[in-house]
PDB file of C-alpha atoms in Angstrom:
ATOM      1  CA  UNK A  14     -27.096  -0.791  16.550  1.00  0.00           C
ATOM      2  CA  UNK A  15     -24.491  -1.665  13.622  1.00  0.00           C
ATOM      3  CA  UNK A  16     -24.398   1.797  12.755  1.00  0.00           C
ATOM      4  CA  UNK A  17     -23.132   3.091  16.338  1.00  0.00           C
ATOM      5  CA  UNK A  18     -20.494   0.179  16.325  1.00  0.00           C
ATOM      6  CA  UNK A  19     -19.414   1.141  13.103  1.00  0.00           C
ATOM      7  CA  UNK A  20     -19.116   4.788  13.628  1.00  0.00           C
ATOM      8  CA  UNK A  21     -17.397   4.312  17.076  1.00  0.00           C
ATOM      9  CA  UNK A  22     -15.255   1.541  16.264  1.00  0.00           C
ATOM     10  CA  UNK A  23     -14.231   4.021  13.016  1.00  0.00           C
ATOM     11  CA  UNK A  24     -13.503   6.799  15.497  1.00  0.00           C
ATOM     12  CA  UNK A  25     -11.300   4.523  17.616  1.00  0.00           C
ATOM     13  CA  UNK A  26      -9.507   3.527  14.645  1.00  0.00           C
ATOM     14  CA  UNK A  27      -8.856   6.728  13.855  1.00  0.00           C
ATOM     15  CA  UNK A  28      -7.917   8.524  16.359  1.00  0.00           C
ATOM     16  CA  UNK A  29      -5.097   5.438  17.270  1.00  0.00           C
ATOM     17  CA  UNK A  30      -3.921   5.677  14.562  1.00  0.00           C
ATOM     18  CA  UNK A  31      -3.441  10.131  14.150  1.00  0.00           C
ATOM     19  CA  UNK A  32      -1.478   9.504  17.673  1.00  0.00           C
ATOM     20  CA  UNK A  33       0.402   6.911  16.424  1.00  0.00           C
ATOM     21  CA  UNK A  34       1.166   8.431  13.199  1.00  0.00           C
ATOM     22  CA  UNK A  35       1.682  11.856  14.063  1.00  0.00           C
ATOM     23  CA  UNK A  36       2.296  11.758  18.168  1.00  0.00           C
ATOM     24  CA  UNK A  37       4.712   9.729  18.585  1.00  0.00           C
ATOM     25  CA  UNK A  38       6.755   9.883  21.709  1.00  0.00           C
ATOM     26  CA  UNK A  39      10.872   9.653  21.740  1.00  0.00           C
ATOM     27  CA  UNK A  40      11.308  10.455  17.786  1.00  0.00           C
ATOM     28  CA  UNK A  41      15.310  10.389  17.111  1.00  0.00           C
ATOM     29  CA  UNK A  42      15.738  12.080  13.754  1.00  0.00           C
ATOM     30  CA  UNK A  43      17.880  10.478  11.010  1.00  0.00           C
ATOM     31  CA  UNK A  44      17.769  11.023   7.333  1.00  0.00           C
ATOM     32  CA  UNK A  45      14.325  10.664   5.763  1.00  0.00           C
ATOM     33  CA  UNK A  46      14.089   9.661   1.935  1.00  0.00           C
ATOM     34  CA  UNK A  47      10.822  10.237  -0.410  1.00  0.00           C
ATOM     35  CA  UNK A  48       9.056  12.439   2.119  1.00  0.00           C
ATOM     36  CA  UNK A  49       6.861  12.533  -0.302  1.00  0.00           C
ATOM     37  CA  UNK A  50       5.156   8.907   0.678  1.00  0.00           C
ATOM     38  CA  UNK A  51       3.882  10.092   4.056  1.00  0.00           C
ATOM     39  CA  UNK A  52       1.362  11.978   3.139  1.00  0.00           C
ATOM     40  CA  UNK A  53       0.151  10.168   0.038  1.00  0.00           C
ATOM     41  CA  UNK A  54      -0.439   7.303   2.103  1.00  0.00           C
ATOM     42  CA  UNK A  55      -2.341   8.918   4.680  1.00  0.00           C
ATOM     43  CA  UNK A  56      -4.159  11.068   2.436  1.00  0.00           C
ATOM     44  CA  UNK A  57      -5.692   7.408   0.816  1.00  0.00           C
ATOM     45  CA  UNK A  58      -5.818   6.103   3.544  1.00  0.00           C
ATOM     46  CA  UNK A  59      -7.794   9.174   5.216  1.00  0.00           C
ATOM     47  CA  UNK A  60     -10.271   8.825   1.467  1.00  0.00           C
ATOM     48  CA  UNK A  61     -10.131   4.667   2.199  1.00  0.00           C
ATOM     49  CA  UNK A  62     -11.790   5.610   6.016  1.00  0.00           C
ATOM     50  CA  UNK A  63     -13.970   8.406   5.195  1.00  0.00           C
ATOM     51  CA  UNK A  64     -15.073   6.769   1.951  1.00  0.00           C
ATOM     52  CA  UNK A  65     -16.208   3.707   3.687  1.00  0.00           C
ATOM     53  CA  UNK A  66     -18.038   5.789   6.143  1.00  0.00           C
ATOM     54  CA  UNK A  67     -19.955   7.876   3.285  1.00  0.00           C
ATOM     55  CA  UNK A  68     -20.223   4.606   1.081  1.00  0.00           C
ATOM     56  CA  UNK A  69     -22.040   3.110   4.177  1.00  0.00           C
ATOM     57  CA  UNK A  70     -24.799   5.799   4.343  1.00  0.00           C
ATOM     58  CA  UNK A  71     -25.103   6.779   0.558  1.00  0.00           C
ATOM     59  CA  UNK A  72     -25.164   3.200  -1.634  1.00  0.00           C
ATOM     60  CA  UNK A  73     -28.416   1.720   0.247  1.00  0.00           C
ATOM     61  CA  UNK A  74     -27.115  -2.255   0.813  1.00  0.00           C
ATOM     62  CA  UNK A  75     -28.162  -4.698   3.572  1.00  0.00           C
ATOM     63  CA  UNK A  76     -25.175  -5.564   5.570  1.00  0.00           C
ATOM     64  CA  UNK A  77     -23.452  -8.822   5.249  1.00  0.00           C
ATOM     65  CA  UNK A  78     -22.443  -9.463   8.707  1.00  0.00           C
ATOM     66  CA  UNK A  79     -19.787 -12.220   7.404  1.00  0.00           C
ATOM     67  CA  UNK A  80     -18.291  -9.986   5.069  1.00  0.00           C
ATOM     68  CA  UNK A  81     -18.316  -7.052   8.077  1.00  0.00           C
ATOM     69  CA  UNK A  82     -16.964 -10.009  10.193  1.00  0.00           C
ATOM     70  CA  UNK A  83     -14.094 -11.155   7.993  1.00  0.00           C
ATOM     71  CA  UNK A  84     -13.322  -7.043   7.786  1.00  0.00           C
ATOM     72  CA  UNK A  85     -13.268  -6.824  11.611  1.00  0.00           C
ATOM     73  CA  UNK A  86     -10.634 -10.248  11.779  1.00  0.00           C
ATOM     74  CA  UNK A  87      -8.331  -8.629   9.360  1.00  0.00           C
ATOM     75  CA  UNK A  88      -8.335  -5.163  11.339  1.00  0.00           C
ATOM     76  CA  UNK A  89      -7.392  -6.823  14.686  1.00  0.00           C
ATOM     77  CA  UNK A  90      -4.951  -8.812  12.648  1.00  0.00           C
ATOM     78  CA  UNK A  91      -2.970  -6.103  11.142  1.00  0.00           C
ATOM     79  CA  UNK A  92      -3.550  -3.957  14.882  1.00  0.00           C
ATOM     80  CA  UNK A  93      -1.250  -7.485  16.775  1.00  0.00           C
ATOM     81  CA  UNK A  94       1.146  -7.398  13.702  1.00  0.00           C
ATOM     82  CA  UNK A  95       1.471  -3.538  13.441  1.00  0.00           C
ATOM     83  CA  UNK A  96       1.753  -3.346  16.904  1.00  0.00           C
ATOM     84  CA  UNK A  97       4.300  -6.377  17.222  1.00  0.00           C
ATOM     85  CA  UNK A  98       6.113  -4.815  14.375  1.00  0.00           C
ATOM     86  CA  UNK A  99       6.187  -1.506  15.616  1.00  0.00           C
ATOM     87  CA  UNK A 100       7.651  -2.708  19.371  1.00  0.00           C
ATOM     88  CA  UNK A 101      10.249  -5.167  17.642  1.00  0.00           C
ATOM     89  CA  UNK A 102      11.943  -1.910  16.037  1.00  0.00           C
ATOM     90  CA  UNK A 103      11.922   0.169  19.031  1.00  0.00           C
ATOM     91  CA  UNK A 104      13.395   3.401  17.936  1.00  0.00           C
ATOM     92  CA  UNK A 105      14.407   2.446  14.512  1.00  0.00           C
ATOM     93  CA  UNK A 106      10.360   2.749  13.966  1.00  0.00           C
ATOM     94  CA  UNK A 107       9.091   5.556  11.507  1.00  0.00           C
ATOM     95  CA  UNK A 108       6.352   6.672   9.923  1.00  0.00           C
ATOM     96  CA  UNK A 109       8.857   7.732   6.753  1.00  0.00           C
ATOM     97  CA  UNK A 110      11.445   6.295   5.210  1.00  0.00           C
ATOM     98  CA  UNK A 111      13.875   6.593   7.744  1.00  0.00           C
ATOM     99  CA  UNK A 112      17.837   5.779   8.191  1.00  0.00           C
ATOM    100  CA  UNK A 113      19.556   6.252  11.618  1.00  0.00           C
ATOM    101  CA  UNK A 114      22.839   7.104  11.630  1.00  0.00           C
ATOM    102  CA  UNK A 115      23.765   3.722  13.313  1.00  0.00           C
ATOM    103  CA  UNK A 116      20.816   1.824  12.136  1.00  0.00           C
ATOM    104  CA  UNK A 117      20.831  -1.913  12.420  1.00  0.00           C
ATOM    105  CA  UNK A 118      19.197  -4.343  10.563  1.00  0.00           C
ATOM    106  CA  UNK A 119      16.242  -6.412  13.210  1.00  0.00           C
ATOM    107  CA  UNK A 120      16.087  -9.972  12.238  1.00  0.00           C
ATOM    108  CA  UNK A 121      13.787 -10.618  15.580  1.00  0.00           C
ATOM    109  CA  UNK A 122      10.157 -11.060  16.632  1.00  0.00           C
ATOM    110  CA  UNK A 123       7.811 -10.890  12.834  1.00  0.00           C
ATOM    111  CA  UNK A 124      11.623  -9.523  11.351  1.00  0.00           C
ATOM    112  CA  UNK A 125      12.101 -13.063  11.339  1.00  0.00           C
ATOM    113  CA  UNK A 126       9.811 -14.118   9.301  1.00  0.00           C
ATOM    114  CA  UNK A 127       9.021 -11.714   6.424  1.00  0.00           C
ATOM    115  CA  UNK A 128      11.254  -8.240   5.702  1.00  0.00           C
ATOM    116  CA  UNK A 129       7.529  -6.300   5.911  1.00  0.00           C
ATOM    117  CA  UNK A 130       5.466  -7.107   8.539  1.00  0.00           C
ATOM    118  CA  UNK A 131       4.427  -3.016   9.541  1.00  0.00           C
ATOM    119  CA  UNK A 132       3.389  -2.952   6.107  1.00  0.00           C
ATOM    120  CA  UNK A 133       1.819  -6.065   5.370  1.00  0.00           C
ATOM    121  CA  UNK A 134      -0.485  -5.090   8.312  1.00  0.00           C
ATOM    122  CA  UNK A 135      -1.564  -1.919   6.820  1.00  0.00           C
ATOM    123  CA  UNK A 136      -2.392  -3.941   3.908  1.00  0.00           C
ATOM    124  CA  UNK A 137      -4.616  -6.069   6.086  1.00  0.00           C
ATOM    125  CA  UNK A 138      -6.115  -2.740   7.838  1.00  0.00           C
ATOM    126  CA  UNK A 139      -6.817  -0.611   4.680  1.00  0.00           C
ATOM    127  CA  UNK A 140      -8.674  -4.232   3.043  1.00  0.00           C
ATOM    128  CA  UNK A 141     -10.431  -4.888   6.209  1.00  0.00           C
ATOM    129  CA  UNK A 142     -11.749  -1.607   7.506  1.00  0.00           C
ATOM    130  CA  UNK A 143     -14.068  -0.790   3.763  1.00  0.00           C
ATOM    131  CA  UNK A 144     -15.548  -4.602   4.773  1.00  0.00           C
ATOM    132  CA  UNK A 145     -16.926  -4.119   8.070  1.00  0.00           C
ATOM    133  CA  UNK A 146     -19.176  -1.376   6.772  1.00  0.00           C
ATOM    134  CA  UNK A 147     -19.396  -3.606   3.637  1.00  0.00           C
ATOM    135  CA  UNK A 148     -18.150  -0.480   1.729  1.00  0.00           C
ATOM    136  CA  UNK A 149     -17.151  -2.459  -1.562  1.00  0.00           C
ATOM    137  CA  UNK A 150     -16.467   0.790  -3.920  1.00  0.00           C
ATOM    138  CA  UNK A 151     -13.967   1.878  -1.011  1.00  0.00           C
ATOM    139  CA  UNK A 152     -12.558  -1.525  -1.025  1.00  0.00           C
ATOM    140  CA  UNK A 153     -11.930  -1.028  -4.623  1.00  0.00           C
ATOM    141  CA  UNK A 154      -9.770   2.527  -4.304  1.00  0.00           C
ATOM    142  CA  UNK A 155      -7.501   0.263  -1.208  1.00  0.00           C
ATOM    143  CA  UNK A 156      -6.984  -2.350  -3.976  1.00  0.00           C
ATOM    144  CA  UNK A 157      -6.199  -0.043  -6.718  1.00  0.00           C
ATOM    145  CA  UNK A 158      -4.505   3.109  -5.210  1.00  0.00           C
ATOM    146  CA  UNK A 159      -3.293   2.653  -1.541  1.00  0.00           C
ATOM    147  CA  UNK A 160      -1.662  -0.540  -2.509  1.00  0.00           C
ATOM    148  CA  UNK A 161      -0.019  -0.160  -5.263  1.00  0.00           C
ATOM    149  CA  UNK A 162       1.151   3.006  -3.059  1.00  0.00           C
ATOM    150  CA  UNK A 163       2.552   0.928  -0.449  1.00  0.00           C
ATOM    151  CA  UNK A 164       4.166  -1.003  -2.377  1.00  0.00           C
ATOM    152  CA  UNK A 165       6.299   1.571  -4.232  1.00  0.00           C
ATOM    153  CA  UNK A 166       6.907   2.819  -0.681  1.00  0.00           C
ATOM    154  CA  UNK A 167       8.565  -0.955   0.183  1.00  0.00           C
ATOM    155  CA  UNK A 168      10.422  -0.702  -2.844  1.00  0.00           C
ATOM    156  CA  UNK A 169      11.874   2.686  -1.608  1.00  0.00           C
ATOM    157  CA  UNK A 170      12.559   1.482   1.430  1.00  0.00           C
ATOM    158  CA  UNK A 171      14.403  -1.229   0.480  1.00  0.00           C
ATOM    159  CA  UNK A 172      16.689   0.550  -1.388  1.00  0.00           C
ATOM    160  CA  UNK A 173      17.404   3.168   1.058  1.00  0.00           C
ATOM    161  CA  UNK A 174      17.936  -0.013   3.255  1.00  0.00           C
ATOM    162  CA  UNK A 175      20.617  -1.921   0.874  1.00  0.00           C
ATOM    163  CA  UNK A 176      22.027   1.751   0.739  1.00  0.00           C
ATOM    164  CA  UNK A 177      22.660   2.224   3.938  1.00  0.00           C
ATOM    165  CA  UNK A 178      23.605  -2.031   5.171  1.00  0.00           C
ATOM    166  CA  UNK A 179      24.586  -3.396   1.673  1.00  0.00           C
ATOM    167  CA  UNK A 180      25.503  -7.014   1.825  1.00  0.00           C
ATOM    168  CA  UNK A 181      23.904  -7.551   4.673  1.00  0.00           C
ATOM    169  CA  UNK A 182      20.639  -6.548   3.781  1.00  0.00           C
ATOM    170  CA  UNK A 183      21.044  -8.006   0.315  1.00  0.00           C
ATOM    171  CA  UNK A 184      21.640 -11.597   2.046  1.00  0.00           C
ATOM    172  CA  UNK A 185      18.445 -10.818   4.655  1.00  0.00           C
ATOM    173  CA  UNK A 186      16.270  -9.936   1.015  1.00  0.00           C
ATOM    174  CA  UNK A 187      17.605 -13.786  -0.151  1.00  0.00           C
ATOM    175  CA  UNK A 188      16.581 -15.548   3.215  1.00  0.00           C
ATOM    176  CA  UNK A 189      13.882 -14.242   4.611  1.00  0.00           C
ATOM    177  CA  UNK A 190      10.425 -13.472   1.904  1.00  0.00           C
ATOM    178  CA  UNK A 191       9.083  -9.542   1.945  1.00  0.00           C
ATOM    179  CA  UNK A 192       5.493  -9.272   2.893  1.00  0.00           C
ATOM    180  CA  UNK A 193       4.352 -13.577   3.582  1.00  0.00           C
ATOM    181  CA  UNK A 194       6.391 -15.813   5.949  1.00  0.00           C
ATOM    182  CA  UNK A 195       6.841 -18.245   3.193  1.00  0.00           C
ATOM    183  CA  UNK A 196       8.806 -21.279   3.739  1.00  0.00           C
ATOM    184  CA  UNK A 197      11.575 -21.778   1.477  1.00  0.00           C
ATOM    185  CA  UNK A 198      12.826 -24.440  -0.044  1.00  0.00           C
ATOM    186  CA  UNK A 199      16.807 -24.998  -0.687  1.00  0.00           C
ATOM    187  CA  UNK A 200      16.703 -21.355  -0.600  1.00  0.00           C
ATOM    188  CA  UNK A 201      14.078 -20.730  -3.067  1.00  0.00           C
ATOM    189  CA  UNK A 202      10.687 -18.868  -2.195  1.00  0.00           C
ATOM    190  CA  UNK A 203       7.934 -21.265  -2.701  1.00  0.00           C
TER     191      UNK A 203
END
């Protein structure tokens, strides 16, 4: 019974996230910097998913339906941020590094909060998804590849993004923390 879950939950997953990755409806082209992180990230993140599946049938290990639990709750998590993220932007929304030619900086809805919310979601996803199967050696490659990954990709973003709004950006950076909504203190990140 876990096993069909599993597998059809995985397919789900997948295939949501193909269309919204690669068919995505309305694209307005602007100038796209490190092409190069696209596909690295997806090409983890397809290894994460697939290794998770194959770690699940190979390494013979009862399943810890609290750990699979706790994977599930940080999948649905990052799917309401992603997805709140992802409608905030609108069309300033990209799967690359991205700059419109009249792009604006959003300070709304999670932009309010933290600078990263699409990507701290992913971060939730590609931790959660190797749990629910309790796939722990897949678990591992999220922690030590497609993270660090991400995060050079934030780092590239946010210099494309004090690039292209300067000051303005540069004061958002100061007031409002990247990936945690972090209260701050006298404006100092706690």
């Amino acid at each position: 019974m876990f096993t069909s879950i599993f597998l059809t939950f995985m397919l789900l997953m997948a295939v949501q996230r193909i269309r919204e990755t690669f068919f995505k409806k309305g694209k307005e082209n602007g100038m796209i910097v490190n092409k190069w992180t696209l596909p690295a990230l997806s090409t983890v993140h397809f290894i994460v998913g697939i290794g998770a599946i194959v770690e699940y049938f190979l390494v013979q290990r009862e399943v810890n339906f609290i750990i699979s639990g706790l994977g599930f709750s940080m999948y649905f998590f990052a799917f309401v941020l992603r997805s709140w993220a992802i409608t905030t932007l609108g069309r300033y929304h990209s799967v690359h590094i991205e700059i419109k030619k009249d792009h604006m900086l959003i300070r709304r809805g999670p932009y309010k909060y933290m600078r990263h919310p699409y990507y701290l979601s992913v971060i939730f996803e590609l931790l959660g998804v190797p749990l629910i199967p309790n796939s722990y050696y897949s678990f591992c490659v999220s922690l030590a590849v497609y993270i660090p990954l991400l995060l050079t990709r934030l780092n590239l973003e946010e210099k494309a993004m004090t690039d292209k709004l300067g000051r303005e950006y540069l004061l958002y950076k100061r007031e409002v923390w990247g990936l945690f909504p972090i209260k701050r203190v006298e404006g100092k990140r706690l």
